[in-house]
Short mmCIF file of C-alpha atoms and ligand atoms in Angstrom, two decimals:
data_model
loop_
_atom_site.label_atom_id
_atom_site.label_comp_id
_atom_site.label_asym_id
_atom_site.label_seq_id
_atom_site.Cartn_x
_atom_site.Cartn_y
_atom_site.Cartn_z
CA MET A 1 50.78 0.76 35.90
CA GLY A 2 52.33 -1.79 38.46
CA THR A 3 53.46 -1.31 42.10
CA ARG A 4 57.08 -1.65 41.63
CA GLU A 5 57.56 2.32 41.21
CA CYS A 6 56.58 2.55 45.07
CA ASN A 7 60.14 1.04 45.75
CA HIS A 8 59.20 -0.95 48.91
CA ILE A 9 60.65 -4.38 49.37
CA CYS A 10 57.99 -5.22 52.25
CA ASP A 11 54.80 -3.33 53.43
CA GLU A 12 55.71 -0.05 53.79
CA SER A 13 53.08 2.61 54.52
CA SER A 14 53.12 6.33 56.49
CA PRO A 15 50.34 6.84 59.05
CA GLY A 16 47.64 9.11 58.08
CA ILE A 17 44.03 8.96 57.35
CA GLY A 18 43.24 6.77 54.53
CA GLU A 19 46.40 4.18 55.12
CA ALA A 20 44.26 1.03 54.67
CA GLY A 21 42.53 2.27 51.68
CA ILE A 22 39.15 3.69 51.22
CA THR A 23 37.42 2.04 54.27
CA GLY A 24 34.10 3.82 54.03
CA GLU A 25 33.37 1.28 51.46
CA TRP A 26 33.01 -1.22 54.05
CA ARG A 27 30.31 0.67 55.77
CA ILE A 28 26.77 -0.75 56.08
CA GLU A 29 25.63 1.56 58.53
CA VAL A 30 26.54 5.22 58.77
CA PRO A 31 26.77 7.83 61.84
CA SER A 32 24.84 10.66 62.08
CA ILE A 33 25.15 13.44 64.60
CA ASP A 34 22.22 14.76 65.97
CA GLU A 35 23.28 18.72 66.80
CA LYS A 36 20.17 19.17 69.39
CA LYS A 37 21.77 16.65 71.66
CA CYS A 38 25.49 16.86 70.98
CA ILE A 39 26.74 18.67 74.11
CA PRO A 40 29.60 20.73 72.43
CA ALA A 41 26.99 21.77 69.83
CA ARG A 42 24.48 22.65 72.70
CA SER A 43 26.85 24.36 75.07
CA ASN A 44 29.01 25.98 72.20
CA LYS A 45 32.06 24.64 74.29
CA PRO A 46 35.01 22.50 73.24
CA THR A 47 34.42 19.79 75.74
CA CYS A 48 33.24 16.05 75.37
CA PHE A 49 34.45 14.70 72.09
CA LEU A 50 34.35 11.25 73.55
CA CYS A 51 33.49 10.09 70.03
CA TRP A 52 36.64 11.65 68.66
CA LEU A 53 38.50 9.63 71.28
CA TYR A 54 37.30 6.74 70.68
CA CYS A 55 36.75 6.17 66.91
CA PRO A 56 39.32 3.80 65.91
CA GLU A 57 39.93 5.39 62.35
CA ALA A 58 40.46 8.58 63.79
CA VAL A 59 38.20 10.37 61.53
CA ILE A 60 36.11 12.14 63.64
CA THR A 61 37.57 16.18 64.18
CA LYS A 62 37.21 17.93 67.47
CA GLY A 63 34.43 20.64 65.97
CA ILE A 64 31.40 22.20 67.27
CA PRO A 65 29.70 19.90 66.22
CA PRO A 66 31.98 17.12 65.61
CA SER A 67 32.31 16.25 61.85
CA ILE A 68 32.84 12.92 60.53
CA ASN A 69 34.98 11.94 57.53
CA LEU A 70 32.67 9.40 55.68
CA GLU A 71 35.60 8.54 53.15
CA TYR A 72 37.15 6.63 55.80
CA CYS A 73 34.63 6.16 58.45
CA LYS A 74 33.96 2.26 58.50
CA GLY A 75 30.72 2.40 60.04
CA CYS A 76 31.97 0.24 63.08
CA GLY A 77 29.11 2.40 65.35
CA ILE A 78 31.84 2.82 68.42
CA CYS A 79 31.10 6.57 68.27
CA SER A 80 27.52 6.01 68.57
CA GLN A 81 28.03 3.62 71.62
CA VAL A 82 30.58 5.72 73.52
CA CYS A 83 28.22 8.91 73.06
CA PRO A 84 27.06 9.84 76.67
CA VAL A 85 23.73 11.82 75.49
CA GLN A 86 23.08 9.30 72.62
CA ALA A 87 23.60 12.04 70.17
CA ILE A 88 24.89 9.49 67.29
CA THR A 89 22.39 7.12 65.39
CA MET A 90 23.64 4.67 63.13
CA LEU A 91 21.47 4.71 60.11
CA PRO A 92 21.40 2.15 57.15
CA GLU A 93 23.97 3.03 54.68
CA GLU A 94 21.91 4.34 51.68
CA LYS A 95 23.85 2.92 48.62
CA MET A 96 23.22 -0.80 50.27
CA MET B 1 90.42 -7.11 47.98
CA ALA B 2 93.78 -8.25 49.45
CA THR B 3 94.03 -12.01 50.77
CA GLN B 4 94.57 -13.04 54.11
CA LYS B 5 97.88 -14.96 54.05
CA LYS B 6 98.66 -16.58 57.21
CA SER B 7 96.43 -19.04 58.15
CA ASN B 8 95.01 -19.58 61.74
CA ILE B 9 94.30 -23.18 62.68
CA HIS B 10 92.37 -24.12 65.50
CA ILE B 11 90.86 -27.23 66.78
CA LEU B 12 86.96 -26.39 66.90
CA ASP B 13 83.61 -28.09 67.28
CA GLY B 14 80.96 -27.19 65.00
CA ASN B 15 79.13 -24.68 67.64
CA GLN B 16 82.50 -23.26 68.37
CA ALA B 17 82.79 -22.28 64.62
CA ALA B 18 79.36 -20.68 64.64
CA ALA B 19 79.86 -18.91 67.72
CA ILE B 20 83.41 -17.43 66.62
CA ALA B 21 81.87 -16.76 62.88
CA ALA B 22 79.13 -14.64 64.35
CA LYS B 23 81.31 -12.88 66.71
CA LEU B 24 83.62 -12.05 63.76
CA SER B 25 80.69 -10.70 61.72
CA ARG B 26 79.97 -8.07 64.50
CA VAL B 27 76.59 -9.37 65.25
CA GLN B 28 74.73 -6.41 67.29
CA VAL B 29 71.94 -8.28 68.50
CA ILE B 30 71.91 -12.30 69.59
CA ALA B 31 68.50 -13.60 70.82
CA ALA B 32 68.55 -17.09 71.47
CA TYR B 33 66.88 -20.07 73.72
CA PRO B 34 69.15 -22.97 74.48
CA ILE B 35 68.02 -26.32 72.99
CA THR B 36 70.00 -29.51 72.59
CA PRO B 37 72.18 -29.73 70.66
CA GLN B 38 72.67 -25.85 69.78
CA THR B 39 73.20 -25.11 73.56
CA PRO B 40 76.98 -24.55 73.28
CA LEU B 41 76.93 -22.01 70.83
CA THR B 42 74.47 -19.71 72.47
CA GLU B 43 76.59 -20.32 75.66
CA GLN B 44 79.66 -19.38 73.84
CA LEU B 45 77.96 -16.28 72.51
CA SER B 46 76.80 -15.15 76.04
CA GLN B 47 80.09 -15.69 77.35
CA TYR B 48 81.69 -13.26 74.72
CA VAL B 49 79.10 -10.78 75.52
CA GLU B 50 79.38 -10.67 79.05
CA ALA B 51 83.24 -10.59 78.73
CA GLY B 52 83.27 -7.58 76.53
CA GLU B 53 84.97 -9.33 73.80
CA LEU B 54 81.53 -8.76 71.62
CA GLN B 55 79.94 -5.39 71.56
CA ALA B 56 76.38 -6.83 71.17
CA GLU B 57 73.08 -7.10 73.11
CA TYR B 58 72.31 -10.75 74.37
CA VAL B 59 68.50 -10.90 75.09
CA ALA B 60 67.87 -14.01 77.00
CA VAL B 61 64.37 -14.73 75.79
CA GLU B 62 61.68 -17.14 77.19
CA SER B 63 61.16 -19.19 73.83
CA GLU B 64 62.46 -19.51 69.99
CA HIS B 65 59.34 -17.78 68.95
CA SER B 66 60.32 -14.89 70.99
CA ALA B 67 63.90 -14.88 69.79
CA MET B 68 62.98 -14.41 66.10
CA ALA B 69 60.70 -11.53 67.23
CA VAL B 70 63.49 -9.96 68.81
CA CYS B 71 65.95 -10.68 65.99
CA THR B 72 63.13 -9.20 63.55
CA SER B 73 62.42 -5.89 65.78
CA ALA B 74 66.22 -5.69 65.87
CA SER B 75 66.71 -6.07 62.24
CA LEU B 76 64.05 -3.70 61.60
CA VAL B 77 65.49 -0.94 63.58
CA GLY B 78 68.90 -1.58 61.79
CA ALA B 79 71.27 -3.99 63.90
CA ARG B 80 72.72 -7.18 62.73
CA ALA B 81 70.84 -9.90 64.03
CA PHE B 82 71.94 -13.47 64.87
CA THR B 83 70.00 -16.51 66.63
CA ALA B 84 70.50 -20.45 66.28
CA THR B 85 68.33 -23.05 67.17
CA SER B 86 67.27 -26.66 66.59
CA SER B 87 64.57 -29.25 65.85
CA HIS B 88 61.54 -28.37 68.29
CA GLY B 89 62.74 -24.74 68.51
CA LEU B 90 62.90 -24.21 64.90
CA ALA B 91 59.45 -25.82 64.85
CA TYR B 92 58.10 -23.15 67.64
CA MET B 93 59.86 -20.20 65.46
CA HIS B 94 57.94 -21.26 62.47
CA GLU B 95 55.22 -18.36 62.71
CA MET B 96 58.24 -15.71 63.18
CA LEU B 97 60.41 -17.47 60.55
CA HIS B 98 57.55 -16.01 57.89
CA TRP B 99 57.74 -12.76 59.70
CA ALA B 100 61.38 -12.22 59.27
CA ALA B 101 61.15 -13.45 55.58
CA GLY B 102 58.18 -11.35 54.77
CA ALA B 103 59.69 -8.31 56.36
CA ARG B 104 62.73 -8.94 54.11
CA LEU B 105 65.09 -8.77 56.97
CA PRO B 106 68.61 -10.12 56.80
CA ILE B 107 68.64 -12.28 59.93
CA VAL B 108 71.24 -15.27 60.07
CA LEU B 109 70.10 -18.39 61.94
CA ALA B 110 72.18 -21.08 62.60
CA CYS B 111 70.40 -24.23 62.61
CA VAL B 112 71.82 -27.35 64.21
CA ASN B 113 70.13 -30.06 62.66
CA ARG B 114 68.24 -32.38 64.93
CA ALA B 115 65.30 -34.88 64.82
CA ILE B 116 61.47 -33.76 65.81
CA GLY B 117 59.32 -35.96 67.93
CA ALA B 118 57.32 -37.72 68.61
CA PRO B 119 59.18 -39.95 69.61
CA TRP B 120 61.64 -37.86 71.13
CA ASN B 121 65.32 -37.57 70.02
CA VAL B 122 67.66 -35.45 70.67
CA LEU B 123 70.22 -36.68 67.80
CA ASN B 124 70.66 -35.44 64.13
CA ASP B 125 68.75 -35.41 60.80
CA GLN B 126 67.32 -32.67 58.64
CA GLN B 127 63.99 -32.82 59.12
CA ASP B 128 63.55 -29.68 61.46
CA SER B 129 65.16 -27.22 58.62
CA ILE B 130 63.68 -28.79 55.63
CA ALA B 131 59.94 -28.43 57.20
CA GLN B 132 60.83 -24.86 57.44
CA ARG B 133 61.66 -25.24 53.62
CA ASP B 134 58.61 -22.84 52.58
CA THR B 135 58.95 -20.13 54.90
CA GLY B 136 61.21 -17.93 52.59
CA TRP B 137 64.42 -18.05 53.76
CA ILE B 138 67.74 -18.74 52.16
CA GLN B 139 68.92 -22.16 53.38
CA ILE B 140 72.60 -23.74 53.23
CA TYR B 141 73.99 -26.85 54.42
CA CYS B 142 77.61 -27.32 55.76
CA ARG B 143 79.80 -30.66 55.11
CA ASN B 144 82.40 -29.58 57.92
CA ASN B 145 83.19 -27.11 60.62
CA GLN B 146 85.21 -25.25 58.25
CA GLU B 147 82.14 -24.68 55.99
CA ILE B 148 79.98 -23.64 59.38
CA MET B 149 82.65 -20.87 59.90
CA ASP B 150 82.54 -19.42 56.60
CA SER B 151 78.84 -20.08 55.59
CA VAL B 152 77.74 -17.79 58.47
CA ILE B 153 80.09 -14.73 57.48
CA GLN B 154 79.01 -15.34 53.89
CA ALA B 155 75.28 -15.70 55.16
CA PHE B 156 75.45 -12.11 56.28
CA ARG B 157 77.01 -10.86 53.20
CA ILE B 158 74.43 -12.53 51.12
CA ALA B 159 71.32 -11.77 53.58
CA GLU B 160 72.22 -7.97 53.82
CA ILE B 161 72.50 -7.74 49.75
CA VAL B 162 69.36 -9.46 48.71
CA HIS B 163 67.46 -8.69 51.92
CA VAL B 164 66.31 -12.32 52.55
CA PRO B 165 67.45 -14.14 55.78
CA VAL B 166 69.77 -16.95 55.70
CA MET B 167 69.60 -20.25 57.55
CA VAL B 168 72.90 -21.73 57.92
CA CYS B 169 72.32 -25.56 58.58
CA TYR B 170 74.83 -28.21 60.28
CA ASP B 171 74.14 -31.62 61.34
CA GLY B 172 73.60 -31.91 65.10
CA TYR B 173 76.62 -33.65 67.20
CA ILE B 174 78.17 -35.15 63.84
CA LEU B 175 79.33 -31.57 63.28
CA SER B 176 78.33 -29.62 66.06
CA HIS B 177 80.07 -31.64 68.87
CA THR B 178 82.76 -32.88 66.60
CA GLU B 179 86.48 -31.26 66.61
CA MET B 180 88.03 -30.63 63.40
CA PRO B 181 91.02 -28.29 62.13
CA VAL B 182 89.13 -24.90 61.38
CA ASP B 183 91.26 -21.90 60.05
CA ILE B 184 89.94 -18.87 61.97
CA PRO B 185 89.56 -15.54 59.70
CA ASP B 186 90.89 -12.47 60.93
CA GLN B 187 88.94 -9.83 62.30
CA ALA B 188 90.56 -7.13 59.80
CA ALA B 189 89.53 -9.53 56.80
CA VAL B 190 86.18 -10.19 58.15
CA ASP B 191 85.46 -6.13 58.27
CA ARG B 192 86.76 -5.94 54.80
CA TYR B 193 84.64 -8.76 53.36
CA LEU B 194 81.62 -7.68 55.56
CA PRO B 195 80.72 -3.91 55.43
CA ALA B 196 78.29 -2.41 58.33
CA TYR B 197 74.57 -3.25 57.84
CA GLN B 198 72.32 -0.83 55.79
CA PRO B 199 68.84 -1.47 56.73
CA HIS B 200 66.11 -1.01 54.00
CA THR B 201 63.93 0.33 56.77
CA VAL B 202 64.66 3.35 58.56
CA LEU B 203 62.75 4.11 61.43
CA ASP B 204 62.79 8.11 62.14
CA PRO B 205 60.62 9.56 64.65
CA SER B 206 60.55 12.89 62.41
CA ASN B 207 59.34 10.69 59.59
CA PRO B 208 57.08 7.90 61.10
CA LYS B 209 56.41 4.74 59.03
CA ASN B 210 54.33 1.49 59.33
CA TYR B 211 55.67 -1.57 58.54
CA ASN B 212 53.76 -5.17 57.66
CA LEU B 213 50.36 -3.81 58.87
CA VAL B 214 47.21 -5.43 57.41
CA THR B 215 47.99 -5.44 53.61
CA LEU B 216 44.99 -6.58 51.72
CA ALA B 217 45.24 -8.72 48.62
CA ASN B 218 45.09 -5.70 46.05
CA PRO B 219 47.38 -2.99 45.57
CA ARG B 220 46.18 0.26 47.12
CA VAL B 221 46.87 3.95 46.92
CA GLY B 222 49.04 5.19 49.86
CA VAL B 223 48.58 8.47 51.42
CA ASP B 224 51.29 9.81 49.51
CA GLY B 225 49.30 8.91 46.42
CA LYS B 226 51.35 6.02 45.24
CA LEU B 227 50.12 2.56 44.25
CA CYS B 228 51.59 0.39 46.64
CA HIS B 229 51.81 -3.37 46.68
CA GLY B 230 49.31 -5.49 47.97
CA TYR B 231 49.80 -8.98 49.42
CA MET B 232 50.54 -10.54 46.53
CA GLU B 233 53.09 -8.23 44.89
CA LEU B 234 55.01 -8.35 48.03
CA ARG B 235 54.99 -12.35 47.93
CA TYR B 236 55.84 -12.26 44.38
CA LEU B 237 59.04 -9.62 45.38
CA LEU B 238 60.37 -12.19 48.01
CA GLN B 239 60.10 -15.27 45.37
CA GLU B 240 61.96 -12.97 42.81
CA ALA B 241 64.51 -12.15 45.33
CA LEU B 242 65.17 -15.98 46.33
CA GLN B 243 65.18 -16.59 42.52
CA ASN B 244 67.80 -13.71 41.72
CA SER B 245 69.74 -14.64 44.62
CA ARG B 246 71.92 -17.23 43.30
CA GLU B 247 74.25 -14.66 41.68
CA THR B 248 74.69 -12.87 45.15
CA ILE B 249 75.35 -16.27 46.57
CA LEU B 250 78.13 -17.05 44.08
CA GLN B 251 79.47 -13.57 44.10
CA ALA B 252 79.81 -13.64 47.66
CA GLY B 253 81.51 -17.21 47.42
CA ARG B 254 84.07 -15.81 45.05
CA GLU B 255 84.94 -12.76 46.97
CA PHE B 256 85.39 -14.97 49.83
CA ASN B 257 87.75 -16.86 48.05
CA GLU B 258 89.63 -13.87 46.81
CA VAL B 259 90.02 -12.68 50.87
CA PHE B 260 90.52 -16.08 52.49
CA GLY B 261 91.49 -18.42 50.07
CA ARG B 262 88.36 -21.11 50.15
CA ASP B 263 86.33 -21.35 47.03
CA TYR B 264 82.60 -21.14 47.42
CA SER B 265 81.76 -19.91 43.91
CA ASP B 266 79.48 -22.89 43.26
CA MET B 267 75.84 -23.73 44.78
CA PHE B 268 77.21 -27.37 45.40
CA TRP B 269 80.40 -29.47 45.72
CA GLU B 270 81.16 -32.00 43.13
CA ASP B 271 83.49 -34.84 43.33
CA ARG B 272 84.30 -36.34 39.67
CA GLU B 273 82.41 -35.00 37.24
CA ASP B 274 82.94 -37.94 34.47
CA ALA B 275 80.72 -40.21 36.66
CA GLU B 276 77.88 -41.93 35.03
CA ILE B 277 76.47 -42.74 38.37
CA THR B 278 75.96 -39.75 40.89
CA ILE B 279 75.27 -39.95 44.34
CA VAL B 280 73.41 -36.65 45.83
CA ALA B 281 73.74 -35.88 49.30
CA MET B 282 73.52 -32.90 51.59
CA GLY B 283 75.68 -31.52 54.62
CA SER B 284 77.89 -34.14 56.21
CA LEU B 285 76.49 -36.85 54.35
CA ALA B 286 77.81 -35.78 51.33
CA MET B 287 81.49 -36.38 53.13
CA GLU B 288 80.10 -39.81 53.74
CA ALA B 289 79.19 -40.25 50.15
CA ILE B 290 82.73 -39.31 49.08
CA VAL B 291 83.99 -42.39 51.53
CA ALA B 292 81.57 -44.69 49.75
CA ALA B 293 82.07 -43.53 45.98
CA ASP B 294 86.01 -44.36 46.52
CA MET B 295 85.02 -47.75 47.73
CA LEU B 296 82.66 -48.22 44.47
CA ARG B 297 85.76 -47.00 42.31
CA GLU B 298 87.88 -49.70 43.90
CA GLU B 299 85.45 -52.06 42.64
CA GLY B 300 85.25 -50.30 39.02
CA ILE B 301 82.13 -48.48 39.54
CA ARG B 302 82.29 -45.09 38.38
CA VAL B 303 80.44 -42.98 41.02
CA GLY B 304 80.62 -39.23 41.68
CA VAL B 305 79.23 -37.27 44.39
CA LEU B 306 77.02 -34.00 44.32
CA GLY B 307 77.13 -32.38 47.50
CA LEU B 308 74.15 -29.77 47.76
CA ARG B 309 75.31 -26.78 49.41
CA VAL B 310 72.48 -24.61 48.76
CA PHE B 311 68.98 -25.90 49.10
CA ARG B 312 66.69 -22.73 48.61
CA PRO B 313 67.18 -20.93 46.26
CA PHE B 314 67.46 -24.58 44.88
CA PRO B 315 69.71 -24.19 41.95
CA LYS B 316 67.84 -25.95 39.35
CA SER B 317 70.08 -24.83 36.31
CA ASP B 318 73.43 -25.92 38.33
CA VAL B 319 72.16 -29.15 39.25
CA VAL B 320 71.12 -30.05 35.63
CA ARG B 321 74.86 -29.08 34.55
CA ALA B 322 76.25 -31.23 37.28
CA LEU B 323 74.21 -34.17 36.39
CA ARG B 324 74.70 -33.80 32.60
CA LYS B 325 76.37 -37.22 32.19
CA SER B 326 74.63 -39.25 34.83
CA LYS B 327 72.69 -42.29 33.77
CA LEU B 328 71.68 -43.18 37.48
CA ILE B 329 71.11 -40.89 40.07
CA VAL B 330 71.27 -42.15 43.72
CA VAL B 331 69.74 -39.46 46.12
CA PHE B 332 70.39 -39.88 49.98
CA ASP B 333 67.98 -37.86 52.50
CA LYS B 334 68.31 -37.43 55.90
CA ASN B 335 64.42 -36.16 55.78
CA ILE B 336 61.21 -37.41 54.56
CA SER B 337 58.30 -35.72 53.13
CA TYR B 338 55.62 -38.17 54.29
CA GLY B 339 53.59 -39.66 51.92
CA SER B 340 56.01 -38.73 48.93
CA GLU B 341 60.16 -38.85 49.19
CA GLY B 342 63.13 -37.41 50.39
CA ALA B 343 62.90 -33.44 49.90
CA THR B 344 66.04 -33.43 47.95
CA CYS B 345 65.05 -36.23 45.54
CA SER B 346 61.94 -34.33 44.81
CA GLU B 347 64.21 -31.14 44.13
CA ILE B 348 66.52 -33.19 41.77
CA LYS B 349 63.43 -34.87 39.84
CA SER B 350 61.76 -31.12 39.51
CA ALA B 351 65.05 -29.97 38.02
CA LEU B 352 65.78 -32.52 35.51
CA TYR B 353 62.04 -32.69 34.29
CA GLY B 354 61.96 -31.22 30.86
CA THR B 355 65.68 -31.33 30.21
CA TYR B 356 67.56 -33.84 27.68
CA ILE B 357 68.99 -35.70 30.90
CA ASN B 358 66.87 -38.90 31.27
CA ALA B 359 68.52 -40.41 34.21
CA SER B 360 66.76 -43.07 36.64
CA ILE B 361 66.36 -41.56 39.89
CA ARG B 362 66.40 -43.89 43.23
CA ASN B 363 65.88 -42.31 46.52
CA PHE B 364 67.01 -43.62 50.05
CA ILE B 365 65.93 -42.67 53.28
CA VAL B 366 68.79 -42.88 56.00
CA GLY B 367 70.22 -41.43 59.31
CA LEU B 368 66.99 -40.28 60.94
CA GLY B 369 67.03 -39.48 64.51
CA GLY B 370 70.83 -39.94 64.40
CA ARG B 371 70.90 -43.19 63.05
CA ASP B 372 74.86 -44.05 62.24
CA ILE B 373 75.11 -44.37 58.48
CA LYS B 374 78.25 -46.33 57.17
CA ALA B 375 79.96 -45.94 54.12
CA ARG B 376 79.48 -49.69 53.37
CA GLU B 377 75.65 -48.89 53.83
CA LEU B 378 75.74 -46.33 51.04
CA VAL B 379 77.75 -48.57 48.97
CA ASP B 380 75.23 -51.63 49.31
CA ALA B 381 72.12 -49.10 48.62
CA THR B 382 74.19 -47.47 45.58
CA LYS B 383 74.42 -51.13 44.06
CA LYS B 384 70.98 -51.96 44.78
CA ALA B 385 70.08 -49.03 42.84
CA ILE B 386 72.10 -50.05 40.11
CA ALA B 387 70.43 -53.59 40.12
CA SER B 388 67.21 -52.07 40.01
CA LEU B 389 67.69 -50.69 36.60
CA LYS B 390 67.49 -54.15 35.30
CA GLU B 391 65.24 -56.09 37.68
CA THR B 392 62.16 -54.63 40.22
CA VAL B 393 64.14 -54.85 43.24
CA ILE B 394 62.75 -51.86 44.59
CA ASN B 395 59.39 -49.84 44.00
CA PRO B 396 60.76 -46.69 41.90
CA ASP B 397 58.00 -44.55 42.97
CA TYR B 398 58.77 -44.44 46.58
CA PRO B 399 61.83 -44.22 48.74
CA GLU B 400 63.83 -47.11 50.20
CA TRP B 401 64.77 -46.78 54.07
CA ILE B 402 68.08 -48.03 55.22
CA CYS B 403 66.53 -49.62 58.54
CA GLN B 404 65.90 -53.15 60.01
CA ILE B 405 62.04 -53.09 59.25
S1 SF4 C 501 33.82 5.48 65.46
FE1 SF4 C 501 33.33 3.97 63.94
S2 SF4 C 501 31.06 4.55 62.95
FE2 SF4 C 501 31.88 6.55 63.97
S3 SF4 C 501 32.88 7.79 62.97
FE3 SF4 C 501 34.31 6.03 63.81
S4 SF4 C 501 34.54 4.79 62.27
FE4 SF4 C 501 32.68 5.75 61.77
S1 SF4 C 502 30.15 11.87 72.06
FE1 SF4 C 502 28.30 12.60 71.64
S2 SF4 C 502 28.25 14.31 73.05
FE2 SF4 C 502 30.12 13.81 72.82
S3 SF4 C 502 31.25 15.22 71.23
FE3 SF4 C 502 30.46 13.10 70.28
S4 SF4 C 502 28.63 13.39 69.51
FE4 SF4 C 502 29.06 15.01 71.00
#
């Protein structure tokens, strides 16, 4: 099946998770949240969420603890850099 | 459509004709940066807006690059957009020309053809618009000021049907600053001919969309689950739109004739189709070529003229039909693809390849940087081309230049 059925004549997409494709495939490192360090998990309060705010792919949810949609997490490591308590570690992507 | 019966002839220069045509087309956004010889056109349009005669937003931008960026944005949100430029301005706009075409926006640009530096020169040739040949714009060239008026109006009609921007090109000074009689269409007739612009992209806050973001080479599945074009599919669609635009261009020309009584139902202008020798020229040069052909015919040499009107899409099959009886084709170009030949000559050769027409083709580069072209020079060049069929007076692989080197 070709792409003509989408009926677009220029590039058009709807904003949403995954609009740039499965960006998870780009990853060589995967973020892992340590619940013992993460502030919301430790305090059981909806607080901090800097990782949620800075993630350029908007794939982190404001949960306790936050969770990451690895289908679209591109492994940039920004969340790990912004975390004030170093709760996020970048681990080698296993499939590599 | 009912024909406009009364004529309304005024003495106008080419820039005035383009400005009036943009006004009659009820353009809604104009973004332009003044550059010689286009300047009087933008001045006139800003006066129309200032005086309230034209309900449009006139955006005074800081560059031609910005002018096309503003036109692109305006067109994307549904406004009929117009700009004009020349030479270095068009070169500066180059990147955004690709954006307008790739986003498939029906912007109309008046290109007042002017030479490009170095060395600095403000006079006419067609190097500026020819250098933008591969940006995905339709290109129409005018022979006189009436054609400028009519082509700008038709350009919106064509662009808004095929979703491809259109460049209406006319020679600087030779047309832009030379007055001649022009029949000004009446507003009601133009309104009938040119319905309101219906954008293909609808920006609506309740249904947000992204346009022309990073698009990878391969198709991808969108968030709605549909397979969307990759970069290459979108490029294919642009080529397809230009390939198929011929019918729309001819239809727009035929309907223009029905309403205004001036015929644009062909992709070129032809003078004496029985000729065995055909002179090919584009823009105002085609008028000069007719004078030269008359002089040659007085000497008993059967010469016709093919005046190219639409350069992109290049009308291959139409040109083949027009040149079917030609034994010798003499192409005059006011541009040069350095290291090769004139751009229209290459197109003619490409169109004839593989057909039954086995004509000799000779190319002359003329009129660069406003160098005056006399009909007598075209006559002499044509005779030289005829002589070259029997003896080697010119190198057939490269163009001859009419200059004093
Ligand atoms: S910031 Fe980067 S690494 Fe962290 S979750 Fe978002 S995409 Fe993945
Ligand atoms: S930035 Fe660190 S501490 Fe803050 S929510 Fe994210 S993982 Fe937890």
